[in-house]
Each structure stands twice: as C-alpha cells, then as structure tokens.
PDB file of C-alpha atoms in Angstrom:
ATOM      1  CA  UNK A   1      12.838 -13.409 -11.516  1.00 32.00           C
ATOM      2  CA  UNK A   2      10.395 -12.686  -8.898  1.00 34.00           C
ATOM      3  CA  UNK A   3       9.578  -9.189  -8.887  1.00 34.00           C
ATOM      4  CA  UNK A   4       9.781  -6.936  -5.464  1.00 41.00           C
ATOM      5  CA  UNK A   5       7.451  -4.243  -4.196  1.00 38.00           C
ATOM      6  CA  UNK A   6       8.019  -1.781  -1.443  1.00 40.00           C
ATOM      7  CA  UNK A   7       5.975  -2.076   2.180  1.00 39.00           C
ATOM      8  CA  UNK A   8       4.827   1.093   1.168  1.00 40.00           C
ATOM      9  CA  UNK A   9       2.968   0.199  -1.872  1.00 42.00           C
ATOM     10  CA  UNK A  10       1.417  -2.605   0.011  1.00 40.00           C
ATOM     11  CA  UNK A  11       0.592  -0.968   2.942  1.00 40.00           C
ATOM     12  CA  UNK A  12      -0.655   2.641   1.481  1.00 41.00           C
ATOM     13  CA  UNK A  13      -2.061   0.625  -1.863  1.00 45.00           C
ATOM     14  CA  UNK A  14      -3.974  -2.556  -1.033  1.00 39.00           C
ATOM     15  CA  UNK A  15      -3.958  -2.554   2.493  1.00 39.00           C
ATOM     16  CA  UNK A  16      -5.140   0.486   2.804  1.00 42.00           C
ATOM     17  CA  UNK A  17      -7.524   0.753   0.168  1.00 42.00           C
ATOM     18  CA  UNK A  18      -8.892  -2.339   1.950  1.00 40.00           C
ATOM     19  CA  UNK A  19     -11.155  -0.122   4.219  1.00 39.00           C
ATOM     20  CA  UNK A  20     -11.840   2.153   1.023  1.00 40.00           C
ATOM     21  CA  UNK A  21     -15.763   1.839   1.710  1.00 37.00           C
ATOM     22  CA  UNK A  22     -15.493   2.944   5.665  1.00 40.00           C
ATOM     23  CA  UNK A  23     -12.416   5.112   6.019  1.00 45.00           C
ATOM     24  CA  UNK A  24     -13.835   7.776   2.958  1.00 43.00           C
ATOM     25  CA  UNK A  25     -12.321   9.375  -0.374  1.00 41.00           C
ATOM     26  CA  UNK A  26      -8.667   9.614   0.745  1.00 52.00           C
ATOM     27  CA  UNK A  27      -8.390   6.145  -0.007  1.00 59.00           C
ATOM     28  CA  UNK A  28      -7.920   5.149  -3.659  1.00 71.00           C
ATOM     29  CA  UNK A  29     -10.338   3.590  -5.272  1.00 85.00           C
ATOM     30  CA  UNK A  30      -9.879   0.995  -8.021  1.00 88.00           C
ATOM     31  CA  UNK A  31      -9.477   3.468 -11.135  1.00 90.00           C
ATOM     32  CA  UNK A  32      -6.967   4.933  -9.043  1.00 88.00           C
ATOM     33  CA  UNK A  33      -5.136   1.678  -9.953  1.00 89.00           C
ATOM     34  CA  UNK A  34      -5.879   1.252 -12.776  1.00 92.00           C
ATOM     35  CA  UNK A  35      -3.612   3.385 -14.755  1.00 92.00           C
ATOM     36  CA  UNK A  36      -5.046   2.525 -18.582  1.00 94.00           C
ATOM     37  CA  UNK A  37      -8.554   2.079 -17.477  1.00 93.00           C
ATOM     38  CA  UNK A  38      -8.396  -1.124 -18.761  1.00 95.00           C
ATOM     39  CA  UNK A  39     -11.015  -2.477 -16.485  1.00 93.00           C
ATOM     40  CA  UNK A  40      -7.864  -4.560 -14.375  1.00 93.00           C
ATOM     41  CA  UNK A  41      -4.820  -3.882 -12.208  1.00 92.00           C
ATOM     42  CA  UNK A  42      -1.659  -5.386 -13.144  1.00 92.00           C
ATOM     43  CA  UNK A  43       1.244  -5.797 -11.219  1.00 89.00           C
ATOM     44  CA  UNK A  44       3.323  -3.007 -12.619  1.00 90.00           C
ATOM     45  CA  UNK A  45       0.607  -0.921 -12.330  1.00 91.00           C
ATOM     46  CA  UNK A  46       0.331  -1.681  -9.103  1.00 85.00           C
ATOM     47  CA  UNK A  47       3.946  -0.957  -8.336  1.00 83.00           C
ATOM     48  CA  UNK A  48       3.499   2.499  -9.741  1.00 86.00           C
ATOM     49  CA  UNK A  49       0.984   3.348  -8.175  1.00 86.00           C
ATOM     50  CA  UNK A  50       3.220   2.329  -4.658  1.00 81.00           C
ATOM     51  CA  UNK A  51       6.268   4.822  -6.263  1.00 83.00           C
ATOM     52  CA  UNK A  52       3.589   7.799  -7.183  1.00 86.00           C
ATOM     53  CA  UNK A  53       2.347   7.751  -3.534  1.00 83.00           C
ATOM     54  CA  UNK A  54       5.426   7.744  -2.249  1.00 83.00           C
ATOM     55  CA  UNK A  55       6.857  10.314  -4.880  1.00 86.00           C
ATOM     56  CA  UNK A  56       3.644  12.229  -3.906  1.00 86.00           C
ATOM     57  CA  UNK A  57       4.082  12.270   0.053  1.00 85.00           C
ATOM     58  CA  UNK A  58       7.744  13.123  -0.420  1.00 89.00           C
ATOM     59  CA  UNK A  59       6.327  17.117  -0.315  1.00 90.00           C
ATOM     60  CA  UNK A  60      10.003  18.582  -0.369  1.00 92.00           C
ATOM     61  CA  UNK A  61      11.214  16.230  -3.205  1.00 92.00           C
ATOM     62  CA  UNK A  62      14.717  14.791  -1.016  1.00 93.00           C
ATOM     63  CA  UNK A  63      13.670  10.920  -1.629  1.00 90.00           C
ATOM     64  CA  UNK A  64      13.025  10.492   1.885  1.00 89.00           C
ATOM     65  CA  UNK A  65       9.762  10.552   4.087  1.00 85.00           C
ATOM     66  CA  UNK A  66      10.138  12.648   7.185  1.00 86.00           C
ATOM     67  CA  UNK A  67       7.097  11.779   9.970  1.00 81.00           C
ATOM     68  CA  UNK A  68       5.662  14.643   9.047  1.00 85.00           C
ATOM     69  CA  UNK A  69       5.327  13.903   5.927  1.00 85.00           C
ATOM     70  CA  UNK A  70       4.151  10.480   6.509  1.00 80.00           C
ATOM     71  CA  UNK A  71       1.259  11.752   8.829  1.00 78.00           C
ATOM     72  CA  UNK A  72       0.494  14.361   6.692  1.00 79.00           C
ATOM     73  CA  UNK A  73      -3.086  12.620   5.476  1.00 63.00           C
ATOM     74  CA  UNK A  74      -3.019  10.086   7.906  1.00 69.00           C
ATOM     75  CA  UNK A  75      -5.593  10.328  11.202  1.00 64.00           C
ATOM     76  CA  UNK A  76      -6.343   8.743  14.351  1.00 67.00           C
ATOM     77  CA  UNK A  77      -4.276   4.918  14.498  1.00 72.00           C
ATOM     78  CA  UNK A  78      -2.793   5.706  10.554  1.00 76.00           C
ATOM     79  CA  UNK A  79      -0.938   8.543  12.197  1.00 76.00           C
ATOM     80  CA  UNK A  80       0.521   6.006  15.168  1.00 80.00           C
ATOM     81  CA  UNK A  81       1.168   3.297  12.864  1.00 82.00           C
ATOM     82  CA  UNK A  82       3.255   5.732  10.726  1.00 80.00           C
ATOM     83  CA  UNK A  83       5.339   7.241  13.367  1.00 81.00           C
ATOM     84  CA  UNK A  84       5.962   3.324  14.026  1.00 85.00           C
ATOM     85  CA  UNK A  85       6.840   2.582  10.597  1.00 84.00           C
ATOM     86  CA  UNK A  86       9.871   5.880  10.822  1.00 86.00           C
ATOM     87  CA  UNK A  87      11.012   4.582  14.415  1.00 88.00           C
ATOM     88  CA  UNK A  88      11.039   0.776  13.342  1.00 90.00           C
ATOM     89  CA  UNK A  89      12.795   0.934   9.834  1.00 89.00           C
ATOM     90  CA  UNK A  90      14.899   4.328   9.659  1.00 91.00           C
ATOM     91  CA  UNK A  91      18.024   2.530   9.823  1.00 92.00           C
ATOM     92  CA  UNK A  92      20.662   5.299   9.340  1.00 93.00           C
ATOM     93  CA  UNK A  93      18.794   7.040  12.479  1.00 92.00           C
ATOM     94  CA  UNK A  94      18.131  10.271  10.498  1.00 92.00           C
ATOM     95  CA  UNK A  95      14.725  10.644  11.199  1.00 89.00           C
ATOM     96  CA  UNK A  96      13.634   9.545   7.318  1.00 89.00           C
ATOM     97  CA  UNK A  97      12.790   7.296   5.583  1.00 86.00           C
ATOM     98  CA  UNK A  98      14.452   6.113   2.098  1.00 87.00           C
ATOM     99  CA  UNK A  99      13.468   3.941  -0.318  1.00 79.00           C
ATOM    100  CA  UNK A 100      16.192   1.582   0.319  1.00 81.00           C
ATOM    101  CA  UNK A 101      15.290   1.461   4.052  1.00 85.00           C
ATOM    102  CA  UNK A 102      12.155   0.080   3.637  1.00 76.00           C
ATOM    103  CA  UNK A 103      11.914  -3.799   3.748  1.00 74.00           C
ATOM    104  CA  UNK A 104      11.289  -5.841   0.169  1.00 68.00           C
ATOM    105  CA  UNK A 105       8.145  -7.864  -0.113  1.00 65.00           C
ATOM    106  CA  UNK A 106       7.337 -10.818  -2.412  1.00 66.00           C
ATOM    107  CA  UNK A 107       4.527  -8.616  -4.527  1.00 75.00           C
ATOM    108  CA  UNK A 108       4.236 -11.460  -7.206  1.00 81.00           C
ATOM    109  CA  UNK A 109       3.019 -13.852  -3.962  1.00 82.00           C
ATOM    110  CA  UNK A 110       0.799 -11.166  -2.581  1.00 82.00           C
ATOM    111  CA  UNK A 111      -0.423 -10.317  -6.331  1.00 86.00           C
ATOM    112  CA  UNK A 112      -1.430 -13.781  -6.886  1.00 88.00           C
ATOM    113  CA  UNK A 113      -2.986 -14.094  -3.904  1.00 86.00           C
ATOM    114  CA  UNK A 114      -5.603 -11.336  -4.849  1.00 88.00           C
ATOM    115  CA  UNK A 115      -5.573 -12.079  -8.271  1.00 91.00           C
ATOM    116  CA  UNK A 116      -8.383 -14.915  -7.269  1.00 91.00           C
ATOM    117  CA  UNK A 117      -8.718 -16.563 -11.096  1.00 94.00           C
ATOM    118  CA  UNK A 118      -4.603 -16.234 -12.066  1.00 92.00           C
ATOM    119  CA  UNK A 119      -4.940 -14.082 -15.390  1.00 94.00           C
ATOM    120  CA  UNK A 120      -2.575 -11.670 -14.153  1.00 92.00           C
ATOM    121  CA  UNK A 121      -4.952  -9.242 -13.749  1.00 93.00           C
ATOM    122  CA  UNK A 122      -6.924  -8.049 -10.824  1.00 92.00           C
ATOM    123  CA  UNK A 123     -10.328  -7.210 -11.474  1.00 93.00           C
ATOM    124  CA  UNK A 124     -12.996  -5.008 -10.095  1.00 92.00           C
ATOM    125  CA  UNK A 125     -14.543  -8.118  -8.368  1.00 92.00           C
ATOM    126  CA  UNK A 126     -11.155  -9.266  -6.798  1.00 91.00           C
ATOM    127  CA  UNK A 127     -10.091  -5.992  -5.319  1.00 89.00           C
ATOM    128  CA  UNK A 128     -13.610  -5.398  -4.148  1.00 87.00           C
ATOM    129  CA  UNK A 129     -13.120  -8.678  -2.485  1.00 88.00           C
ATOM    130  CA  UNK A 130     -10.395  -7.914  -0.755  1.00 82.00           C
ATOM    131  CA  UNK A 131     -11.904  -5.219   0.923  1.00 76.00           C
ATOM    132  CA  UNK A 132     -14.541  -7.670   2.003  1.00 78.00           C
ATOM    133  CA  UNK A 133     -12.587 -10.047   3.734  1.00 74.00           C
ATOM    134  CA  UNK A 134      -9.851  -7.422   4.630  1.00 61.00           C
ATOM    135  CA  UNK A 135      -5.826  -7.078   3.914  1.00 53.00           C
ATOM    136  CA  UNK A 136      -5.018  -9.972   5.845  1.00 54.00           C
ATOM    137  CA  UNK A 137      -7.937 -12.279   4.651  1.00 56.00           C
ATOM    138  CA  UNK A 138     -10.162 -12.423   7.737  1.00 53.00           C
ATOM    139  CA  UNK A 139     -13.001 -10.270   6.561  1.00 50.00           C
ATOM    140  CA  UNK A 140     -13.602  -6.518   8.101  1.00 47.00           C
ATOM    141  CA  UNK A 141     -13.732  -5.746  11.779  1.00 44.00           C
ATOM    142  CA  UNK A 142     -16.270  -4.243  13.685  1.00 43.00           C
ATOM    143  CA  UNK A 143     -15.867  -0.396  13.668  1.00 42.00           C
ATOM    144  CA  UNK A 144     -18.198   0.231  16.880  1.00 41.00           C
TER     145      UNK A 144
END
C-alpha cells in the first residue's frame, strides 16, 4: 500500500526547506523534521511535520485554512502562491482549504527520490543535497 502525503506537507515542509539557507530562519531545518532526534527523517516524521504545520497554520482551529492563515507567515512570492493555491483547490468555494480539498501526492515516491541510499531514512547529508539541488532537482536559481 502506497503512503500518501498531502501537498501541504510537500510544499511547506520539503520544498520550502530547500531554500532554507537563503530564506532565513522562518524555514524549518533538518532538526524540525527529525522528531526523535536520531539523525534521520522517516516518512512518518515527514508526514507528521506536514500535519503539524497545517494544524499550526489553522489559527482559529476550524480545520481549514483561510487566505489570511495561508499567508500569515509568507512574504513576496510565497504569499502570491498561497493565494493561487486557495483559488485553485477551494472546491466548495467557501474561501477556505480543508485538507480533503488538497490533492494527494505519492509521498513514498518523493521520499525515495530524496533518500539517495534507499535505507528508508533521509540523512542530514541527503537533506542538504536537496537544498543544494533545489526541490525539482535543477539546482538553486540565481537570487539576484
């Protein structure tokens, strides 16, 4: 059975972290994902981190993210992407994103791509390699 991860876990956890060195302390580091501090990130830890980020972003605790909640900690392009995300995935038109409205991604496939030695754990070195090559594997873009 394939394990699924919500797109928010992917976007807010891995993809956003890939730029951590350039975007400052707002982005989580390796330790934020390594919940048991054993020096590796498992798929379960990655999923839990994404679920926690969703819950922490849900300021009023209603189980949905408003545009204000989506962009509360975002700036520049991230705020624009959050607004686009809301417009794209708000299937019921209530102006909020419920987890059920977010598309499912094959988390195992993404996890396997990051886990270079296929041991089921993302090491700090593999995590840093993701940051170096960027979330899509093409290397960091020029920031100037």
